[in-house]
PDB file of C-alpha atoms in Angstrom:
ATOM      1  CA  UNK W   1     -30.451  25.757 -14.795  1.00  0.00           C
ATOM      2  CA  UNK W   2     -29.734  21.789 -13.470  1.00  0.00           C
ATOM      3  CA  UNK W   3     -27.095  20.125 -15.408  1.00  0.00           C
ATOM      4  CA  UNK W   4     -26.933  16.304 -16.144  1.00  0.00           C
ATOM      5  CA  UNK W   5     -23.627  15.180 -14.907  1.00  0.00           C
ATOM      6  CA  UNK W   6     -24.815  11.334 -15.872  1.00  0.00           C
ATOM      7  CA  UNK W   7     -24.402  12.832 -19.597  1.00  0.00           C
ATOM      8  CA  UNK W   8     -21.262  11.894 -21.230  1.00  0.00           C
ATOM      9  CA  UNK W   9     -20.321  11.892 -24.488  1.00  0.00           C
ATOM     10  CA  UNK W  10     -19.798   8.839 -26.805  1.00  0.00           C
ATOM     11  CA  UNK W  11     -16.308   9.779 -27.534  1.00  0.00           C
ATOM     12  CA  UNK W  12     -15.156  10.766 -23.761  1.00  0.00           C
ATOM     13  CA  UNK W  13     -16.583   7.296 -22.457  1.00  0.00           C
ATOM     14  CA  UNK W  14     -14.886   5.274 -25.323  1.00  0.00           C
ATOM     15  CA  UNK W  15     -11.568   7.210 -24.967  1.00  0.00           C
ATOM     16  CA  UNK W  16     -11.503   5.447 -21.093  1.00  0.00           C
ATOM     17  CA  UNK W  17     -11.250   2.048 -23.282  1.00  0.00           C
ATOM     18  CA  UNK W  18      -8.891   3.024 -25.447  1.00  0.00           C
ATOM     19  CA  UNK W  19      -6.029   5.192 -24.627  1.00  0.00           C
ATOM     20  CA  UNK W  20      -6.954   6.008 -20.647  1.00  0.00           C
ATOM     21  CA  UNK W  21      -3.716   8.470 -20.537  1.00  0.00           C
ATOM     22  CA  UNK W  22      -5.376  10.921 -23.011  1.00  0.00           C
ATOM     23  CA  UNK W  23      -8.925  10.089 -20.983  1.00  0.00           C
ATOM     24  CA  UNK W  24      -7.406  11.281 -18.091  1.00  0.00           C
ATOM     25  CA  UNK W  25      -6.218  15.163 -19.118  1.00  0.00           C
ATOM     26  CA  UNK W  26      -9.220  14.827 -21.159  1.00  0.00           C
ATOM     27  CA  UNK W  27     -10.841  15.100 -17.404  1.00  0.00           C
ATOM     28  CA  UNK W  28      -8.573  16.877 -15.561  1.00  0.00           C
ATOM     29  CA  UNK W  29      -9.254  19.781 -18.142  1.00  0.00           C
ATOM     30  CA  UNK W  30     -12.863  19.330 -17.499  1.00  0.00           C
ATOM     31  CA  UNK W  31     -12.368  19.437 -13.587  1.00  0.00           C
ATOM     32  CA  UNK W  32      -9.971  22.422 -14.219  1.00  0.00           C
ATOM     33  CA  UNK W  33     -12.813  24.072 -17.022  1.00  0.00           C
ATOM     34  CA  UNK W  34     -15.818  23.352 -14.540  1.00  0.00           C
ATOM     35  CA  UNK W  35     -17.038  21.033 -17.849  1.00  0.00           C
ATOM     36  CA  UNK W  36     -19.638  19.184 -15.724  1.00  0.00           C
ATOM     37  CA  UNK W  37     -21.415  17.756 -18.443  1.00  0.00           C
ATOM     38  CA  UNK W  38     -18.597  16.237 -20.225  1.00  0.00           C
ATOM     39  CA  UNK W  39     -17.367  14.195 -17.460  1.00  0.00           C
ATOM     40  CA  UNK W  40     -17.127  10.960 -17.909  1.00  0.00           C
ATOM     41  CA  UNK W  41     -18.789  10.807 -13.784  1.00  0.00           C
ATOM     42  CA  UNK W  42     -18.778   6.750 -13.412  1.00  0.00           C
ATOM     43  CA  UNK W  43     -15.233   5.993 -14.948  1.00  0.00           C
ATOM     44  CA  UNK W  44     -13.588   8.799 -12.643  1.00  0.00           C
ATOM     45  CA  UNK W  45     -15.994   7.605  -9.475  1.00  0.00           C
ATOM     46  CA  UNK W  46     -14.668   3.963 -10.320  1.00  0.00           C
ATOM     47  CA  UNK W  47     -10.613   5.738 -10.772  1.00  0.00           C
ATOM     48  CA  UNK W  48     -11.209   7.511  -7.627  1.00  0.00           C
ATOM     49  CA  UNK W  49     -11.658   4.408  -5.567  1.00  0.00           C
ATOM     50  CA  UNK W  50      -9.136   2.326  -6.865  1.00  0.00           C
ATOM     51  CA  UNK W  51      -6.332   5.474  -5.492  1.00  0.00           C
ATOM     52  CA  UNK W  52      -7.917   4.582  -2.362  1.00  0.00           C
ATOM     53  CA  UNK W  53      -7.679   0.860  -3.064  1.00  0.00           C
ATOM     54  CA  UNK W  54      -4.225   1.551  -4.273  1.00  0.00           C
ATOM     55  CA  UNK W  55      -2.946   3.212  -1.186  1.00  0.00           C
ATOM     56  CA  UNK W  56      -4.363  -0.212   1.282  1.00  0.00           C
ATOM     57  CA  UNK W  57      -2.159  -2.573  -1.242  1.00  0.00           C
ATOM     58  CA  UNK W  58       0.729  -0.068  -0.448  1.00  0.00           C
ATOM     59  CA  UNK W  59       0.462  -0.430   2.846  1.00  0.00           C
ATOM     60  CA  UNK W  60      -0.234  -3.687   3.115  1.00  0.00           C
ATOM     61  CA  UNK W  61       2.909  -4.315   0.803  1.00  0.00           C
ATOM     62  CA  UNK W  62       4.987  -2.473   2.917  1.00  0.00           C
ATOM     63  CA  UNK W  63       4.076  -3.972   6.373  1.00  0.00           C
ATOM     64  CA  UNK W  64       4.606  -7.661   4.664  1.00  0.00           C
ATOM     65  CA  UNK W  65       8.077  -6.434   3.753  1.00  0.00           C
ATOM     66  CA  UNK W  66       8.689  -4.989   7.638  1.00  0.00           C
ATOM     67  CA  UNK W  67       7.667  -8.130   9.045  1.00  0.00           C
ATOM     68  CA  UNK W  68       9.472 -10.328   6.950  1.00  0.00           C
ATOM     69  CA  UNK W  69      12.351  -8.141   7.172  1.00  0.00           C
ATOM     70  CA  UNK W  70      12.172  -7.802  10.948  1.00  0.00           C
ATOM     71  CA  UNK W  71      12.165 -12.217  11.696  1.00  0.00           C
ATOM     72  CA  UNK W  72      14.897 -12.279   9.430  1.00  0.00           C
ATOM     73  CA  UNK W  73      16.780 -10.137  11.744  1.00  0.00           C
ATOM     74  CA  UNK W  74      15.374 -11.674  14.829  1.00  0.00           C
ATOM     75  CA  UNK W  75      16.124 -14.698  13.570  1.00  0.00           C
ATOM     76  CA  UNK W  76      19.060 -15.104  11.296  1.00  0.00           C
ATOM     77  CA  UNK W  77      21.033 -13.064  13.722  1.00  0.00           C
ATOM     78  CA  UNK W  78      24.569 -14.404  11.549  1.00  0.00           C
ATOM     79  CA  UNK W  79      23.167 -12.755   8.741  1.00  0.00           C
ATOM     80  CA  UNK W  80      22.692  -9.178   9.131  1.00  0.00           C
ATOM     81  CA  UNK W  81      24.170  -6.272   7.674  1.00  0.00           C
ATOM     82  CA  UNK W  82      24.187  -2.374   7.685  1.00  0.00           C
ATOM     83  CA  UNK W  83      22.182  -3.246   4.273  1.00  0.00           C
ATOM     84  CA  UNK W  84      19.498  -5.069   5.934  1.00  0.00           C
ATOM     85  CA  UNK W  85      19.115  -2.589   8.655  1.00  0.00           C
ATOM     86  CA  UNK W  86      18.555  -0.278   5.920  1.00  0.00           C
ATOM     87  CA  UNK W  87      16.514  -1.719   4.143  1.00  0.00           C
ATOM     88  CA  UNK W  88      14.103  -2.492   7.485  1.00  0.00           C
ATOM     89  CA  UNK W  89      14.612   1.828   7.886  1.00  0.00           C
ATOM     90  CA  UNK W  90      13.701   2.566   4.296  1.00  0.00           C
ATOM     91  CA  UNK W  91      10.716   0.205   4.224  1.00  0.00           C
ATOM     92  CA  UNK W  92       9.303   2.206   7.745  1.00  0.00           C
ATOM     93  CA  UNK W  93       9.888   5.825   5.898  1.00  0.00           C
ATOM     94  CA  UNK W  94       8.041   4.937   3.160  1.00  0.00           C
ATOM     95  CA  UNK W  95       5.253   3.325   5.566  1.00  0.00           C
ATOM     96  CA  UNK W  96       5.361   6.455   7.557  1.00  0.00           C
ATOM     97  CA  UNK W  97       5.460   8.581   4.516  1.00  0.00           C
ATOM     98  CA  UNK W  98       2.463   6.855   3.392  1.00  0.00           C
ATOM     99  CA  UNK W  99       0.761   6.858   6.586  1.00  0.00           C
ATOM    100  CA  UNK W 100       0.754  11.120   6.837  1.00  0.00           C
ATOM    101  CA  UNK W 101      -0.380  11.145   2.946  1.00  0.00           C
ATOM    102  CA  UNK W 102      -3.440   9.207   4.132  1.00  0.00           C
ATOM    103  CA  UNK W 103      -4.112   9.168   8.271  1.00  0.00           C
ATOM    104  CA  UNK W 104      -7.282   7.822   7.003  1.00  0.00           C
ATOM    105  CA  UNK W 105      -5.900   4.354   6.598  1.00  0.00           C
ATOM    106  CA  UNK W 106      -4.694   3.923  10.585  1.00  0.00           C
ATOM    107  CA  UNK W 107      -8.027   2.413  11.863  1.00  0.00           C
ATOM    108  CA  UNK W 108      -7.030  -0.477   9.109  1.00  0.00           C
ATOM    109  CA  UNK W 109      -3.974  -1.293  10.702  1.00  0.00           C
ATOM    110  CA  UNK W 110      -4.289  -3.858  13.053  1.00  0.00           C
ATOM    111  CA  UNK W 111      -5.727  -6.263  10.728  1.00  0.00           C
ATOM    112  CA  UNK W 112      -3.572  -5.713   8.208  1.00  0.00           C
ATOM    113  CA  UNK W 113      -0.943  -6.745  10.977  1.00  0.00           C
ATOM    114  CA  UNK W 114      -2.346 -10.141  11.124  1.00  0.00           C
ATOM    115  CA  UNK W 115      -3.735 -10.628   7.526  1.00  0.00           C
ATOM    116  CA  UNK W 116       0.115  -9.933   6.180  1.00  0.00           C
ATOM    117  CA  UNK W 117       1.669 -11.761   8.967  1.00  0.00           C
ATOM    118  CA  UNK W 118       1.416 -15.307   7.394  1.00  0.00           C
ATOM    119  CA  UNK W 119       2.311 -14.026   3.706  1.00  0.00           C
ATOM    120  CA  UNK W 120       5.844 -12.509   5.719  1.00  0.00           C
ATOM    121  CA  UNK W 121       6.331 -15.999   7.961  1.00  0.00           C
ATOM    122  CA  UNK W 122       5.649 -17.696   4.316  1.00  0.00           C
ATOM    123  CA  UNK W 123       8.269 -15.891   2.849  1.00  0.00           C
ATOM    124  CA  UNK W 124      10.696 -15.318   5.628  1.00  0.00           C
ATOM    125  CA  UNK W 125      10.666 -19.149   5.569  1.00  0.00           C
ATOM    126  CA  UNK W 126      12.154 -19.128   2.227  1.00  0.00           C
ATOM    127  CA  UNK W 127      14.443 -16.923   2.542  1.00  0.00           C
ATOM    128  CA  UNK W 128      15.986 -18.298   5.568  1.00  0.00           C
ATOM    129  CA  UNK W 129      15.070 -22.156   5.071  1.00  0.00           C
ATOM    130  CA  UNK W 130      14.537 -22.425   8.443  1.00  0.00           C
ATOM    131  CA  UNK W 131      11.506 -24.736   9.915  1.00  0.00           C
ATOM    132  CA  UNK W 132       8.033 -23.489  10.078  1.00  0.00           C
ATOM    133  CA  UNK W 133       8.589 -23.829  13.840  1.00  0.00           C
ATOM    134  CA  UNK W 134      11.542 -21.164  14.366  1.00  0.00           C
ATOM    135  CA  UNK W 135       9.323 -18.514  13.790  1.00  0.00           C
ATOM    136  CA  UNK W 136       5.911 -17.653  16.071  1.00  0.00           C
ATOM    137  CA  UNK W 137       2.772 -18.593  14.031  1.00  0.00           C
ATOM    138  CA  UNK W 138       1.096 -15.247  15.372  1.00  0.00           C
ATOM    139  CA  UNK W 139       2.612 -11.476  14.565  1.00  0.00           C
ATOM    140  CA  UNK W 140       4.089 -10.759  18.272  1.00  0.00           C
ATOM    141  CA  UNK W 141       5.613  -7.227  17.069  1.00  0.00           C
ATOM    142  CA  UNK W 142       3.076  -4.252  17.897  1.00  0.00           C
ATOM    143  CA  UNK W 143       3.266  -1.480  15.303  1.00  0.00           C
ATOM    144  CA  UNK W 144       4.603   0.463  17.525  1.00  0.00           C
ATOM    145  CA  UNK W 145       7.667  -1.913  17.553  1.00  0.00           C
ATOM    146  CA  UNK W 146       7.259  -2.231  13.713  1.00  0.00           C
ATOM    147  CA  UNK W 147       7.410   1.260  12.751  1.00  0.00           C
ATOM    148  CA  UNK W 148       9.625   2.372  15.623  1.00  0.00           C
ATOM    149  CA  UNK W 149      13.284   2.878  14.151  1.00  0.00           C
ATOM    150  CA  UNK W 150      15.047   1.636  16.722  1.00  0.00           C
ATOM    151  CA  UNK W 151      13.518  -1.355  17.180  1.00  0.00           C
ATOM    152  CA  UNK W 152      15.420  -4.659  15.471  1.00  0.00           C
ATOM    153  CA  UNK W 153      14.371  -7.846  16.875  1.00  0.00           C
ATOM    154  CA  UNK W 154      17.001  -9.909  18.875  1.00  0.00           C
ATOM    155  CA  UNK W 155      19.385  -7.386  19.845  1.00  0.00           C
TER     156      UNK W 155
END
């Protein structure tokens, strides 16, 4: 006996729309109940992805935050503080933390390196009002030296 797992009711479809917290243990049951036929297959396909979408803007968050972090140090050396330094440490756990959740997302790295780089020089501009031209226009950290814990620019 085939099962249509494009069927979904009216009411599972619509409850996506309107309260999505009671659409989703409305599916998880189904997963759980082996309901086939009442899931709602294109809404969870299209929730799936975004977790995966999710995860990259994670990432890429947290390596704009590094690199900022890390030309601060390297170049407000007058300014740094055991709070800095941890906040440069918490910032690579949660990368690394991230990183063993989903291994998946290492081949993405290196251009994530240089598409984040010029949103960090942006804002590590700000922060430190220094010129454009104190800081190098291209990423010259290697993730290595980004996620490494002992690495802090300048010392």
């Amino acid at each position: 006996m085939t099962q249509n797992l494009s069927k979904v009711e009216p009411k599972t479809s619509e409850l996506y729309e309107s309260d999505f917290y009671a659409w989703t243990v409305e599916q998880a049951k189904f997963l759980r109940n082996s309901d086939w036929s009442n899931l709602d297959i294109s809404n969870l396909a299209e929730e799936i992805e975004s977790l995966g979408k999710q995860d990259r803007r994670e990432l890429r968050n947290l390596l704009r935050v590094l690199i900022e972090h890390l030309l601060r140090w390297e170049f407000q050396a007058n300014k740094r503080s055991n709070s800095w330094s941890n906040t440069i440490d918490e910032q690579r756990f949660k990368f690394l933390g991230l990183l063993q959740e989903s291994p998946s997302l290492k081949p993405y790295l290196p251009d994530a390196i240089s598409e984040v780089y010029k949103y960090a020089l942006k804002l590590a501009i700000s922060e430190t009002s220094l010129s454009k031209e104190t800081f190098p226009q291209e990423c010259l950290y290697s993730l290595e030296q980004i996620l490494d814990f002992d690495f802090f620019p300048g010392e």
